Coordinates of C-alpha atoms in Angstrom, one line a residue:
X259 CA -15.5 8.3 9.7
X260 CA -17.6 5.0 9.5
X261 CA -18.1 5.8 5.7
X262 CA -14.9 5.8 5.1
X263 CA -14.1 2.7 7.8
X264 CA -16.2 1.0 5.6
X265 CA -15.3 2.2 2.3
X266 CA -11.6 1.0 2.8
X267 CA -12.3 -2.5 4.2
X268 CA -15.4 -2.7 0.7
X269 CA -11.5 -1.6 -1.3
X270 CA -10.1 -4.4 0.5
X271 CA -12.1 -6.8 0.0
X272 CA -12.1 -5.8 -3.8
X273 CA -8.5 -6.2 -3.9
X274 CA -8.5 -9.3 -2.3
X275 CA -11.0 -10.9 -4.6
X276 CA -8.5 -9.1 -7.8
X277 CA -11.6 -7.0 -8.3
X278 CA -8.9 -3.7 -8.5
X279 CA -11.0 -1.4 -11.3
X280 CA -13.5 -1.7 -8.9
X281 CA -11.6 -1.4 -5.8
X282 CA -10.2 1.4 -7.6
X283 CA -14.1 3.1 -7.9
X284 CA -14.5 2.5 -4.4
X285 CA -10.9 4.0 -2.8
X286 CA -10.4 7.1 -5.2
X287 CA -13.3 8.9 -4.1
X288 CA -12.5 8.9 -0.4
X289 CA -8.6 9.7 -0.6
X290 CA -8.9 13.0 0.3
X291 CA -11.3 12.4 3.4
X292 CA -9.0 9.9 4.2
X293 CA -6.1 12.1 3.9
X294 CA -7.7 14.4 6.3
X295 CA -6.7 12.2 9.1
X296 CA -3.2 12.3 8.7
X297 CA -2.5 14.6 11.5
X298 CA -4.8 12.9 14.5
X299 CA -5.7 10.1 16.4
X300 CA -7.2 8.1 13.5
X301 CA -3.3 8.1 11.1
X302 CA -2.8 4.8 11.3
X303 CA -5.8 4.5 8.6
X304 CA -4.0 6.1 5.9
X305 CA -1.5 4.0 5.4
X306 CA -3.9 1.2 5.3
X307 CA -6.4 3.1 2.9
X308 CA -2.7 3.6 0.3
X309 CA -1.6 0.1 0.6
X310 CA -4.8 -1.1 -0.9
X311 CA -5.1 1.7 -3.3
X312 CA -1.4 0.5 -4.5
X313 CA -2.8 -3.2 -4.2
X314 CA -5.2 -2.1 -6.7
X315 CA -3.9 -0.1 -9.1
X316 CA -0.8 -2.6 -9.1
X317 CA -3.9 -5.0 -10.2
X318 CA -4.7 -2.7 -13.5
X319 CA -1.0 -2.1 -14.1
X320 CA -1.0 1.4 -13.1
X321 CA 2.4 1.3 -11.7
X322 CA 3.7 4.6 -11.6
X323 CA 0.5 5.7 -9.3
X324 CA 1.0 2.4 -7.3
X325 CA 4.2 3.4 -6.5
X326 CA 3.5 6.8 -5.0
X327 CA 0.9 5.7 -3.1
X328 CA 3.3 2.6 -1.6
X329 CA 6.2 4.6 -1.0
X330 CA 3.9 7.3 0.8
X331 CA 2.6 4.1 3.0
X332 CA 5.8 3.2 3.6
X333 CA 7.1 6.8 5.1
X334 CA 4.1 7.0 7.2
X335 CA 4.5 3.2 8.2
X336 CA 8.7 2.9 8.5
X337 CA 8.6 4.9 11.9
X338 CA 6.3 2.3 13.6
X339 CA 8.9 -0.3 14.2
X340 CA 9.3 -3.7 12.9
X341 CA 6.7 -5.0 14.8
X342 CA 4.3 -3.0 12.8
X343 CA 2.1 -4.9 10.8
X344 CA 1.0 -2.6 8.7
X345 CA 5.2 -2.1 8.0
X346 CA 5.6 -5.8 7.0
X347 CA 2.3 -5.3 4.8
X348 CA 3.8 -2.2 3.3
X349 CA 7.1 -3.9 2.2
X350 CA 4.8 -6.9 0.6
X351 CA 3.0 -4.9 -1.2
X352 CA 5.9 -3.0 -2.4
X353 CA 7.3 -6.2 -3.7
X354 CA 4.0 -7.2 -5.1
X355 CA 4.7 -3.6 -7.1
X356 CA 7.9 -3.9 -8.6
X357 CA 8.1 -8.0 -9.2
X358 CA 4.6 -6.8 -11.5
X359 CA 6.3 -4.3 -12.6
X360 CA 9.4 -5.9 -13.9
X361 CA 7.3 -8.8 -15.1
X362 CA 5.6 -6.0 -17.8
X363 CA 8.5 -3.8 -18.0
X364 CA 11.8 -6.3 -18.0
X365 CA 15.0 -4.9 -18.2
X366 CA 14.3 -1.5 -16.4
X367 CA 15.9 -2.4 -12.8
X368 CA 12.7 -3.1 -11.0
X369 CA 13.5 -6.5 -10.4
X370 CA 16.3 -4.9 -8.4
X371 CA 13.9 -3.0 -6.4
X372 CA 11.9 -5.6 -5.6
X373 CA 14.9 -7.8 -4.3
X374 CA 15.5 -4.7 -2.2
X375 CA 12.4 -4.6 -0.8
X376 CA 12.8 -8.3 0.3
X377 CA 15.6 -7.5 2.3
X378 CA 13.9 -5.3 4.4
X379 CA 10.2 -7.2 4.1
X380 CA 12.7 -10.4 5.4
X381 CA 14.8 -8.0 8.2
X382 CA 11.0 -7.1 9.5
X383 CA 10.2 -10.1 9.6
X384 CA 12.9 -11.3 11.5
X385 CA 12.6 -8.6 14.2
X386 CA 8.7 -9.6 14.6
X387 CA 9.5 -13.1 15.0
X388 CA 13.0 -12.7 17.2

C-alpha cells in the first residue's frame, strides 16, 4: 500500500505542477491496485487516486476518460456529506472538466454542466462553512 500511497501523492504533485502526461505515466499503472481497495478500510483513497487521474487527463484534453473517472469520484465521494473535502474537491474538479471542456468543444452544453456543477461545488461549500 505505501507504493501506491506514494505513487498517488508523485500524480499529485505532477498535476499540480501541469505535468499531466506525466502524472498520467505515474497514476495509470496503479489504478487497478488502487481499485482493489474499494471495499475496505483504505476507500477513501480511491476517490483521491480518480480525482487526480481526472485532474490530469483534463490537463491533455482527454475529456471523455476525465469524465468517467470524475463522476466515479464523485459517486464514491457524494455519500460523505458536505463536510467531505474530498466532496468539495470532487465538484472543483468536475468544473475544472467541463469549463475545459467547453472551452475546446463550444456549443455542446458543457458550459451548462459546469454551471451545474457550481451549484452544488457552492451548496457544499456553504454547508462546510455554515
Amino acid at each position: 500500500i505505501e507504493k501506491l500511497i506514494a505513487s498517488n501523492l508523485d500524480g499529485h504533485a505532477l498535476v499540480a505542477q501541469g505535468k499531466h502526461a506525466e502524472a498520467i505515466e505515474v497514476l495509470v499503472p496503479i489504478e487497478a491496485a488502487t481499485r482493489k481497495y474499494l471495499n475496505d478500510r483504505n476507500a477513501w483513497r480511491v476517490p483521491r487516486f480518480l480525482v487526480n487521474l481526472g485532474r490530469a487527463r483534463v490537463g491533455v484534453r482527454q475529456f471523455p476518460a476525465a469524465k468517467e473517472n470524475l463522476q466515479e469520484a464523485w459517486n464514491i465521494v457524494k455519500g460523505y456529506g458536505p463536510t467531505s473535502a474530498e466532496a468539495r474537491d470532487c465538484a472543483q474538479a468536475l468544473i475544472a472538466l467541463y469549463t475545459a471542456w467547453s472551452t475546446a468543444e463550444p456549443s455542446k452544453g458543457h458550459d451548462i454542466k459546469a454551471a451545474e456543477w457550481q451549484v452544488i461545488a457552492d451548496e457544499l461549500e456553504a454547508a462546510h462553512s455554515g
